[in-house]
Amino acid sequence: MTSVLKNRKVMFAVACFLILGVAPLMFKGLQYGMDFSGGTLIQINLDLTKNESIDTQTVVTVLQNRINSFGLKDVSIKPWGNPVTYIIVEVAETDPAAINEIQSIIGQQGKFETMFEGNVILSGKDVISVLTDPQQGYGMRTATSGVEWSVPFLVSAEGADAMAKSIEGKCSTPQLENCPETLYMFIDRPENAVIVMPNELANAEQTIPESLSKSDAGTTGVALEDLVKNSGGELIISSTVTADVLNKTAGKTVIVPPGYYNESDFSTADKVVVKQKISDYWTVDALNLDNIIHLTPGVTAGKPITRPLITGNAATPAEAKKEMERVVILLKSGKLPVSVSVGSVSTISPALGSEFLTYSVYAGIIAMAVVAVCLFVRYRKPKVTTPILITLVFEITMTLGIASLIGWQMDLPSVAGIIAAIGTGIDDQIVIVDEVRRKEKDEDDVTSVASKIKRAFSIVFMSAGLHIFAMLPLLFMGLGVLKGFAITTIIGVIVGVFVTRPAYGAIVDKYAA
């Protein structure tokens, strides 16, 4: 036994076991993914109808910036598909209210635009920074219609100049404090869109207050037709889908309220979006309108505005704060290079995740016990089977330790990868043992034990190469959720081939001799 431990290959395996396995697990520990720690998985669908190829890293960075604003830890954002068709977002949060808020933020493209007379005069690319200093206008204040909030932001000199030129001299009543002309601010304004609404809804929203709050109904407002026109869209008021409606919506994005139409009725449309009502007015939600601002004589004099405001109203301080923070997050993070929508959402509670982890550990112990029994039944020699089980423990420990070192989160696919690697390792060691035992049964074969082990290792290396090669598509072709399986499998195979398999070969060589 002492002579075996002095073997260089065995000593190297023990050193790797302590340095790469035991030490990382003791001092750093494992990071657990959503499967074991609990959390929520959100699928973000990417609209690639107009964007055949996108910068995936930009999408990930923008989403990361938005989620970071919530102060969440253990956030995982993984592209999926080749080419990438959607993004998988995993967050360590299970509270339904918080998840809904996160969905509302990451489910928006975040394209900021200021419109005047149906034209874009200021966009998100002109925004330099968002000002969150109360001394500069940021914050909430009590108003007659609830709570008013405001978010100031700085725009570039080029953007301010372009905006000034677009509205210069546009005030029709320069003698008054405010001009009748207005600016409209949108976040994710629908493009090439037709708003279709029934007569009863159109009558209820015939005039929309400039505050966008129902408590100001009856005050100065914007006509429904003018609002849609200034968004660059079209308005159709019809309770039924007629031939004329189909003709006008051909090739367009149709936006409808829920419960009034069947999506399949708009057979000529490019896309049908059923928009839910969140604010006081459905039209405001359909257009993603954030603000209506009156021009003033001073503003239309041609002087650039470098610090405009986005303002709004809410019924309660909590709602005002939530809306204000949403605008700040979207302006700060920038827009996504493609339109997005929230797909499936699944949540695993921390208690259920803990159960998964416990069951995984039990399954591993049972699997090792079954393997041990099978090996003892086959070989009936502890000096052959015990080293196999010891190297099995070494491989598992080193694979977990390396996963800890690289910061990989352990999830169910990762555990499956470890099991696959361990299965490969046991198979390799059986090949080594059987190759040596074949010599014992063949009296005419004078080939040395070392030569037999060397021939067995040619099989082992070929098998390892094939396993690693098979994992490369999962690792590099964008199949994000299965990367854990590929990574742990590759780590386990490499550890086995270069650390534990040579050590086991040295042990077999010693005992066979």
Coordinates of C-alpha atoms in Angstrom, one line a residue:
M1 CA 0.0 0.0 0.0
T2 CA 2.8 2.4 0.9
S3 CA 4.6 1.7 -2.3
V4 CA 1.4 2.5 -4.3
L5 CA 1.0 5.9 -2.5
K6 CA 4.6 6.7 -3.5
N7 CA 3.8 6.3 -7.1
R8 CA 4.1 9.6 -9.0
K9 CA 0.7 9.2 -10.7
V10 CA -1.0 8.4 -7.5
M11 CA 0.6 11.3 -5.7
F12 CA -0.4 13.6 -8.5
A13 CA -4.0 12.4 -8.2
V14 CA -4.1 12.9 -4.5
A15 CA -2.6 16.5 -4.9
C16 CA -5.2 17.3 -7.5
F17 CA -7.9 15.9 -5.2
L18 CA -6.9 18.2 -2.4
I19 CA -6.1 21.3 -4.4
L20 CA -8.8 21.2 -7.1
G21 CA -11.5 19.3 -5.2
V22 CA -11.4 19.6 -1.4
A23 CA -10.0 23.2 -1.1
P24 CA -12.5 24.9 -3.4
L25 CA -15.5 23.1 -1.8
M26 CA -14.3 24.0 1.7
F27 CA -13.4 27.6 1.2
K28 CA -15.7 28.7 -1.7
G29 CA -18.5 26.2 -1.8
L30 CA -20.8 25.4 -4.6
Q31 CA -23.2 27.8 -6.3
Y32 CA -26.7 26.4 -6.9
G33 CA -28.9 27.3 -9.8
M34 CA -32.7 27.7 -9.7
D35 CA -33.3 24.0 -9.7
F36 CA -31.8 23.7 -6.2
S37 CA -32.0 27.1 -4.6
G38 CA -35.4 28.1 -6.0
G39 CA -36.3 31.0 -8.2
T40 CA -38.1 31.9 -11.4
L41 CA -37.3 31.2 -15.0
I42 CA -38.6 33.7 -17.6
Q43 CA -38.5 33.1 -21.3
I44 CA -38.0 36.3 -23.4
N45 CA -39.0 35.8 -27.0
L46 CA -37.1 37.8 -29.6
D47 CA -39.0 39.2 -32.6
L48 CA -36.7 38.3 -35.5
T49 CA -39.1 39.1 -38.4
K50 CA -37.1 42.2 -39.3
N51 CA -33.8 41.3 -37.7
E52 CA -32.3 38.1 -39.1
S53 CA -29.2 38.6 -37.0
I54 CA -28.8 40.5 -33.8
D55 CA -26.1 41.3 -31.3
T56 CA -26.9 38.8 -28.6
Q57 CA -24.4 40.3 -26.2
T58 CA -26.2 43.7 -26.4
V59 CA -29.5 42.0 -25.5
V60 CA -27.8 40.2 -22.6
T61 CA -26.1 43.4 -21.4
V62 CA -29.3 45.5 -21.5
L63 CA -31.3 42.8 -19.7
Q64 CA -28.6 42.5 -17.1
N65 CA -28.6 46.2 -16.5
R66 CA -32.4 46.3 -16.0
I67 CA -32.4 43.3 -13.6
N68 CA -29.5 44.8 -11.7
S69 CA -31.6 47.8 -10.9
F70 CA -33.7 45.5 -8.7
G71 CA -30.7 44.6 -6.6
L72 CA -31.1 40.9 -7.3
K73 CA -28.3 38.5 -6.9
D74 CA -27.7 35.1 -8.6
V75 CA -29.2 36.3 -11.9
S76 CA -28.5 34.1 -15.0
I77 CA -29.2 35.2 -18.5
K78 CA -28.6 32.6 -21.2
P79 CA -29.2 32.9 -25.0
W80 CA -31.0 29.9 -26.5
G81 CA -30.9 28.6 -30.0
N82 CA -28.7 28.8 -33.0
P83 CA -29.4 31.4 -34.2
V84 CA -30.6 32.8 -30.9
T85 CA -34.5 32.9 -30.9
Y86 CA -35.1 33.6 -27.2
I87 CA -33.4 34.4 -23.9
I88 CA -33.7 32.4 -20.7
V89 CA -33.6 34.6 -17.6
E90 CA -33.3 33.0 -14.1
V91 CA -33.7 35.1 -11.0
A92 CA -33.6 34.1 -7.4
E93 CA -37.0 35.6 -6.7
T94 CA -40.3 33.8 -6.2
D95 CA -42.6 36.6 -4.9
P96 CA -45.4 37.0 -7.6
A97 CA -45.6 40.8 -7.3
A98 CA -41.8 41.1 -7.7
I99 CA -41.9 38.7 -10.7
N100 CA -44.6 40.7 -12.4
E101 CA -42.6 43.9 -12.0
I102 CA -39.5 42.2 -13.4
Q103 CA -41.5 40.9 -16.4
S104 CA -42.8 44.4 -17.1
I105 CA -39.3 45.8 -17.2
I106 CA -37.5 43.0 -19.2
G107 CA -40.5 42.4 -21.5
Q108 CA -40.1 45.8 -23.1
Q109 CA -37.8 46.9 -25.9
G110 CA -37.3 50.2 -24.1
K111 CA -37.3 52.4 -27.3
F112 CA -37.8 56.0 -26.1
E113 CA -39.2 58.5 -28.7
T114 CA -40.6 62.0 -28.5
M115 CA -43.1 62.8 -31.3
F116 CA -44.4 66.1 -32.8
E117 CA -46.9 66.2 -35.6
G118 CA -46.4 62.5 -36.2
N119 CA -42.6 62.7 -36.5
V120 CA -39.8 61.6 -34.2
I121 CA -37.9 64.6 -32.9
L122 CA -36.0 63.0 -30.0
S123 CA -35.0 59.4 -29.4
G124 CA -33.3 57.2 -26.9
K125 CA -29.9 57.6 -28.6
D126 CA -30.0 61.3 -27.7
V127 CA -30.3 60.5 -24.0
I128 CA -27.0 61.0 -22.2
S129 CA -28.1 60.3 -18.6
V130 CA -31.0 60.2 -16.3
L131 CA -31.1 62.7 -13.4
T132 CA -32.3 61.2 -10.1
D133 CA -31.5 64.2 -8.0
P134 CA -34.6 65.8 -6.3
Q135 CA -32.9 69.2 -6.6
Q136 CA -33.1 68.8 -10.4
G137 CA -36.8 67.9 -10.5
Y138 CA -36.7 64.1 -9.9
G139 CA -39.4 62.8 -7.5
M140 CA -43.0 62.8 -6.5
R141 CA -45.4 65.5 -5.3
T142 CA -49.0 65.6 -4.3
A143 CA -51.4 66.9 -7.0
T144 CA -55.1 67.5 -7.3
S145 CA -55.5 64.3 -9.2
G146 CA -53.4 62.0 -6.9
V147 CA -49.6 61.9 -7.1
E148 CA -47.5 63.5 -9.8
W149 CA -44.1 62.2 -10.6
S150 CA -41.3 63.5 -12.9
V151 CA -38.0 62.1 -14.3
P152 CA -35.6 64.7 -15.8
F153 CA -32.9 63.5 -18.2
L154 CA -30.0 65.1 -20.2
V155 CA -29.9 65.0 -24.0
S156 CA -27.0 65.5 -26.3
A157 CA -26.3 68.8 -27.9
E158 CA -27.1 67.3 -31.3
G159 CA -30.4 65.9 -30.1
A160 CA -31.4 69.2 -28.4
D161 CA -30.5 71.2 -31.6
A162 CA -32.5 68.8 -33.8
M163 CA -35.5 69.0 -31.4
A164 CA -35.3 72.8 -31.3
K165 CA -35.3 73.1 -35.1
S166 CA -38.3 70.7 -35.4
I167 CA -40.5 72.8 -33.1
E168 CA -39.2 76.3 -33.8
G169 CA -42.0 78.8 -34.6
K170 CA -44.7 76.1 -34.1
C171 CA -46.6 78.0 -31.4
S172 CA -49.9 79.3 -32.8
T173 CA -50.6 81.4 -29.7
P174 CA -47.3 83.1 -28.7
Q175 CA -49.2 85.6 -26.5
L176 CA -50.3 82.8 -24.1
E177 CA -48.4 80.9 -21.5
N178 CA -48.9 77.5 -23.2
C179 CA -49.3 76.7 -26.8
P180 CA -52.1 74.3 -28.0
E181 CA -49.4 72.3 -29.8
T182 CA -48.1 69.3 -27.8
L183 CA -45.3 66.8 -27.7
Y184 CA -45.9 63.1 -27.1
M185 CA -43.4 60.8 -25.4
F186 CA -43.5 57.1 -25.9
I187 CA -41.6 54.1 -24.7
D188 CA -42.0 51.3 -27.2
R189 CA -44.3 53.1 -29.6
P190 CA -45.9 50.5 -31.9
E191 CA -44.8 50.9 -35.5
N192 CA -46.7 50.2 -38.7
A193 CA -49.7 49.8 -36.3
V194 CA -53.5 50.1 -36.6
I195 CA -55.5 50.6 -33.4
V196 CA -58.8 48.7 -33.8
M197 CA -61.5 49.4 -31.1
P198 CA -65.2 49.0 -30.8
N199 CA -67.6 51.9 -30.7
E200 CA -68.4 51.7 -27.0
L201 CA -64.7 51.9 -26.0
A202 CA -64.1 54.7 -28.5
N203 CA -67.0 56.7 -27.0
A204 CA -65.6 56.2 -23.5
E205 CA -62.2 57.4 -24.5
Q206 CA -63.2 60.1 -27.0
T207 CA -61.1 62.7 -25.2
I208 CA -58.1 61.7 -23.0
P209 CA -56.9 64.2 -20.4
E210 CA -53.3 65.4 -20.9
S211 CA -52.5 64.1 -17.4
L212 CA -53.6 60.6 -18.7
S213 CA -55.5 60.3 -15.4
K214 CA -59.3 59.7 -15.3
S215 CA -59.6 62.0 -12.3
D216 CA -58.9 64.9 -14.7
A217 CA -61.7 63.9 -17.1
G218 CA -63.5 66.9 -18.3
T219 CA -60.4 69.1 -18.3
T220 CA -58.3 70.0 -21.3
G221 CA -57.6 66.8 -23.2
V222 CA -56.5 65.3 -26.5
A223 CA -59.0 63.9 -29.0
L224 CA -58.7 60.1 -29.6
E225 CA -58.1 60.5 -33.3
D226 CA -55.4 63.2 -32.8
L227 CA -53.6 61.1 -30.2
V228 CA -53.4 58.0 -32.5
K229 CA -52.4 60.2 -35.4
N230 CA -49.6 61.9 -33.5
S231 CA -48.2 58.4 -32.6
G232 CA -47.8 57.7 -36.3
G233 CA -50.5 55.0 -36.2
E234 CA -54.0 54.6 -37.7
L235 CA -57.3 54.3 -35.9
I236 CA -60.3 52.1 -36.9
I237 CA -63.5 52.3 -34.9
S238 CA -65.6 49.2 -35.7
S239 CA -67.3 46.6 -33.5
T240 CA -67.0 44.0 -36.3
V241 CA -64.3 42.9 -38.6
T242 CA -65.6 43.9 -42.0
A243 CA -64.0 43.6 -45.5
D244 CA -63.0 47.3 -45.2
V245 CA -61.3 46.7 -41.9
L246 CA -59.4 43.7 -43.4
N247 CA -58.3 45.9 -46.3
K248 CA -57.0 48.7 -44.0
T249 CA -55.2 46.3 -41.7
A250 CA -53.4 44.3 -44.5
G251 CA -49.7 43.9 -43.7
K252 CA -50.0 45.9 -40.5
T253 CA -49.6 45.2 -36.8
V254 CA -53.2 45.2 -35.4
I255 CA -53.7 46.2 -31.7
V256 CA -57.0 45.3 -30.2
P257 CA -58.5 45.3 -26.6
P258 CA -59.2 42.0 -25.0
G259 CA -62.6 40.4 -25.2
Y260 CA -63.9 42.1 -28.4
Y261 CA -62.4 40.4 -31.4
N262 CA -61.1 37.0 -32.4
E263 CA -57.4 37.3 -33.5
S264 CA -58.0 34.8 -36.4
D265 CA -60.5 37.3 -37.9
F266 CA -57.7 39.6 -38.9
S267 CA -56.4 37.3 -41.6
T268 CA -54.7 40.0 -43.6
A269 CA -52.7 41.5 -40.7
D270 CA -49.0 40.9 -40.2
K271 CA -49.5 40.5 -36.5
V272 CA -52.3 40.8 -33.9
V273 CA -51.5 42.1 -30.4
V274 CA -54.1 41.9 -27.7
K275 CA -53.2 44.7 -25.4
Q276 CA -54.4 44.6 -21.8
K277 CA -55.6 47.7 -20.0
I278 CA -53.3 48.8 -17.2
S279 CA -53.8 52.5 -16.9
D280 CA -57.0 54.6 -16.8
Y281 CA -57.2 54.6 -20.6
W282 CA -56.8 51.6 -22.9
T283 CA -55.6 53.8 -25.8
V284 CA -52.7 55.0 -23.6
D285 CA -51.6 51.4 -23.0
A286 CA -52.1 50.4 -26.7
L287 CA -49.8 53.3 -27.8
N288 CA -47.4 52.9 -24.9
L289 CA -47.8 56.6 -24.3
D290 CA -45.9 58.0 -21.3
N291 CA -46.3 61.8 -21.4
I292 CA -48.1 64.7 -23.1
I293 CA -46.4 68.0 -22.9
H294 CA -47.6 71.4 -24.1
L295 CA -45.1 73.6 -26.0
T296 CA -44.5 77.1 -24.7
P297 CA -43.5 80.2 -26.6
G298 CA -40.0 80.1 -25.1
V299 CA -39.5 76.5 -26.2
T300 CA -40.6 77.3 -29.8
A301 CA -38.2 80.2 -30.0
G302 CA -35.5 77.9 -31.2
K303 CA -33.5 77.5 -28.0
P304 CA -32.3 74.0 -27.5
I305 CA -33.7 72.0 -24.5
T306 CA -31.0 69.9 -22.9
R307 CA -33.0 68.8 -19.8
P308 CA -36.5 67.7 -20.6
L309 CA -38.9 66.0 -18.2
I310 CA -41.1 62.9 -18.4
T311 CA -44.0 63.4 -16.0
G312 CA -47.0 61.3 -15.1
N313 CA -49.8 60.8 -12.6
A314 CA -50.8 58.0 -10.3
A315 CA -53.5 57.3 -7.8
T316 CA -51.1 56.4 -4.9
P317 CA -47.5 57.1 -4.0
A318 CA -46.6 53.4 -4.4
E319 CA -48.0 53.4 -7.9
A320 CA -46.2 56.7 -8.7
K321 CA -42.9 55.4 -7.4
K322 CA -43.2 52.1 -9.4
E323 CA -44.0 54.0 -12.7
M324 CA -41.2 56.5 -12.0
E325 CA -38.6 53.8 -11.4
R326 CA -39.8 51.9 -14.5
V327 CA -39.1 54.9 -16.7
V328 CA -35.7 55.5 -15.0
I329 CA -34.7 51.8 -15.6
L330 CA -35.7 51.8 -19.3
L331 CA -33.9 55.1 -20.0
K332 CA -30.8 54.1 -18.2
S333 CA -30.5 50.6 -19.6
G334 CA -31.1 51.7 -23.2
K335 CA -33.2 49.9 -25.8
L336 CA -32.9 46.4 -26.9
P337 CA -31.9 45.9 -30.6
V338 CA -35.0 43.9 -31.2
S339 CA -38.6 43.8 -30.1
V340 CA -39.3 41.3 -27.2
S341 CA -42.2 39.7 -25.5
V342 CA -42.5 37.5 -22.3
G343 CA -43.1 33.9 -23.1
S344 CA -43.4 31.2 -20.4
V345 CA -42.7 31.8 -16.8
S346 CA -42.0 29.0 -14.2
T347 CA -41.3 29.3 -10.5
I348 CA -39.6 26.8 -8.2
S349 CA -40.0 27.6 -4.5
P350 CA -36.8 27.4 -2.3
A351 CA -38.4 24.5 -0.3
L352 CA -39.0 22.5 -3.5
G353 CA -35.4 23.3 -4.7
S354 CA -34.0 22.1 -1.5
E355 CA -35.9 18.8 -1.9
F356 CA -34.5 18.4 -5.4
L357 CA -31.0 18.9 -4.0
T358 CA -31.6 16.3 -1.2
Y359 CA -33.0 13.8 -3.7
S360 CA -30.1 14.3 -6.0
V361 CA -27.6 13.6 -3.2
Y362 CA -29.6 10.4 -2.3
A363 CA -29.7 9.4 -5.9
G364 CA -25.9 9.8 -6.1
I365 CA -25.3 7.7 -2.9
I366 CA -27.6 5.0 -4.2
A367 CA -26.0 4.9 -7.6
M368 CA -22.5 4.5 -6.0
A369 CA -23.8 1.7 -3.8
V370 CA -25.3 -0.1 -6.8
V371 CA -22.0 0.4 -8.7
A372 CA -20.0 -1.0 -5.8
V373 CA -22.2 -4.1 -5.5
C374 CA -22.0 -4.8 -9.3
L375 CA -18.2 -4.4 -9.2
F376 CA -17.8 -6.8 -6.3
V377 CA -20.1 -9.3 -7.9
R378 CA -18.1 -9.1 -11.1
Y379 CA -14.5 -9.2 -9.8
R380 CA -14.8 -10.5 -6.2
K381 CA -11.5 -8.9 -5.4
P382 CA -11.5 -5.8 -3.1
K383 CA -8.0 -4.8 -4.3
V384 CA -9.5 -4.4 -7.8
T385 CA -12.9 -2.8 -6.9
T386 CA -11.9 -0.6 -4.0
P387 CA -9.6 1.6 -6.1
I388 CA -12.4 2.0 -8.7
L389 CA -14.7 3.4 -6.0
I390 CA -12.0 5.6 -4.5
T391 CA -11.2 7.1 -7.9
L392 CA -15.0 7.6 -8.4
V393 CA -15.1 9.7 -5.3
F394 CA -12.0 11.6 -6.5
E395 CA -13.6 12.4 -9.8
I396 CA -16.8 13.6 -8.3
T397 CA -15.0 15.8 -5.8
M398 CA -12.6 17.3 -8.4
T399 CA -15.5 18.0 -10.9
L400 CA -17.5 19.8 -8.2
G401 CA -14.4 21.7 -7.0
I402 CA -13.5 22.9 -10.5
A403 CA -17.2 23.9 -11.1
S404 CA -16.8 25.9 -7.8
L405 CA -13.6 27.6 -9.0
I406 CA -15.1 28.7 -12.3
G407 CA -18.3 29.9 -10.6
W408 CA -20.6 27.6 -12.5
Q409 CA -24.1 27.2 -10.9
M410 CA -25.0 23.6 -10.3
D411 CA -28.4 22.6 -11.7
L412 CA -30.1 19.4 -12.8
P413 CA -28.4 19.4 -16.2
S414 CA -25.0 19.8 -14.5
V415 CA -25.7 16.9 -12.2
A416 CA -26.7 14.8 -15.2
G417 CA -23.3 15.8 -16.8
I418 CA -21.4 14.6 -13.7
I419 CA -23.3 11.3 -13.8
A420 CA -22.5 10.9 -17.5
A421 CA -18.8 11.6 -16.8
I422 CA -18.7 9.1 -13.9
G423 CA -20.3 6.4 -16.0
T424 CA -17.7 7.0 -18.6
G425 CA -15.0 6.8 -16.0
I426 CA -16.2 3.5 -14.6
D427 CA -16.4 2.0 -18.1
D428 CA -12.8 3.1 -18.8
Q429 CA -11.5 1.5 -15.6
I430 CA -13.4 -1.8 -16.4
V431 CA -11.6 -1.7 -19.8
I432 CA -8.3 -1.4 -18.0
V433 CA -9.0 -4.2 -15.5
D434 CA -10.4 -6.6 -18.2
E435 CA -7.4 -6.0 -20.4
V436 CA -5.0 -7.0 -17.6
R437 CA -7.1 -10.0 -16.6
R438 CA -7.2 -11.2 -20.2
K439 CA -3.4 -11.8 -19.8
E440 CA -3.9 -13.9 -16.7
K441 CA -6.2 -16.3 -18.7
D442 CA -4.1 -16.5 -21.8
E443 CA -0.9 -18.5 -20.9
D444 CA 0.5 -18.0 -24.4
D445 CA 0.3 -14.2 -24.2
V446 CA 3.6 -12.9 -22.9
T447 CA 2.8 -9.3 -23.3
S448 CA 3.7 -7.3 -20.2
V449 CA 1.1 -5.8 -17.9
A450 CA 2.4 -2.3 -18.8
S451 CA 1.8 -3.0 -22.5
K452 CA -1.7 -4.2 -21.8
I453 CA -2.4 -1.0 -19.8
K454 CA -1.0 1.1 -22.5
R455 CA -3.3 -0.6 -25.1
A456 CA -6.2 -0.1 -22.8
F457 CA -5.4 3.6 -22.5
S458 CA -5.5 4.0 -26.3
I459 CA -9.2 3.0 -26.0
V460 CA -9.7 5.3 -23.0
F461 CA -8.3 8.3 -24.8
M462 CA -10.3 7.6 -27.9
S463 CA -13.5 7.3 -25.8
A464 CA -12.7 10.6 -24.0
G465 CA -12.1 12.4 -27.2
L466 CA -15.4 11.3 -28.6
H467 CA -17.3 12.3 -25.5
I468 CA -15.7 15.8 -25.5
F469 CA -16.3 16.2 -29.2
A470 CA -20.0 15.2 -28.7
M471 CA -20.4 17.9 -26.0
L472 CA -18.9 20.8 -28.1
P473 CA -22.2 21.6 -30.0
L474 CA -24.0 22.0 -26.6
L475 CA -21.1 24.2 -25.3
F476 CA -20.7 26.6 -28.3
M477 CA -23.8 26.6 -30.4
G478 CA -26.0 28.7 -28.1
L479 CA -28.0 26.0 -26.3
G480 CA -27.7 27.8 -23.0
V481 CA -29.8 25.7 -20.7
L482 CA -27.7 22.5 -21.6
K483 CA -24.3 24.2 -21.2
G484 CA -24.2 22.9 -17.6
F485 CA -24.5 19.3 -18.9
A486 CA -21.7 19.9 -21.4
I487 CA -19.4 21.7 -19.0
T488 CA -19.6 19.2 -16.2
T489 CA -19.3 16.3 -18.6
I490 CA -16.2 17.7 -20.2
I491 CA -14.6 18.6 -16.8
G492 CA -15.4 15.1 -15.5
V493 CA -13.9 13.4 -18.6
I494 CA -10.7 15.5 -18.5
V495 CA -10.2 14.9 -14.8
G496 CA -10.7 11.2 -15.4
V497 CA -8.3 10.9 -18.4
F498 CA -5.5 13.0 -17.0
V499 CA -5.7 12.5 -13.3
T500 CA -7.6 9.5 -12.0
R501 CA -7.3 7.0 -14.9
P502 CA -3.4 7.1 -14.9
A503 CA -3.5 6.7 -11.1
Y504 CA -5.8 3.7 -11.3
G505 CA -3.6 2.3 -14.1
A506 CA -0.6 2.6 -11.8
I507 CA -2.5 0.8 -9.0
V508 CA -3.5 -2.0 -11.3
D509 CA 0.0 -2.4 -12.6
K510 CA 1.3 -2.7 -9.1
Y511 CA -1.1 -5.3 -7.9
A512 CA -1.0 -7.3 -11.2
A513 CA 2.8 -7.4 -10.8

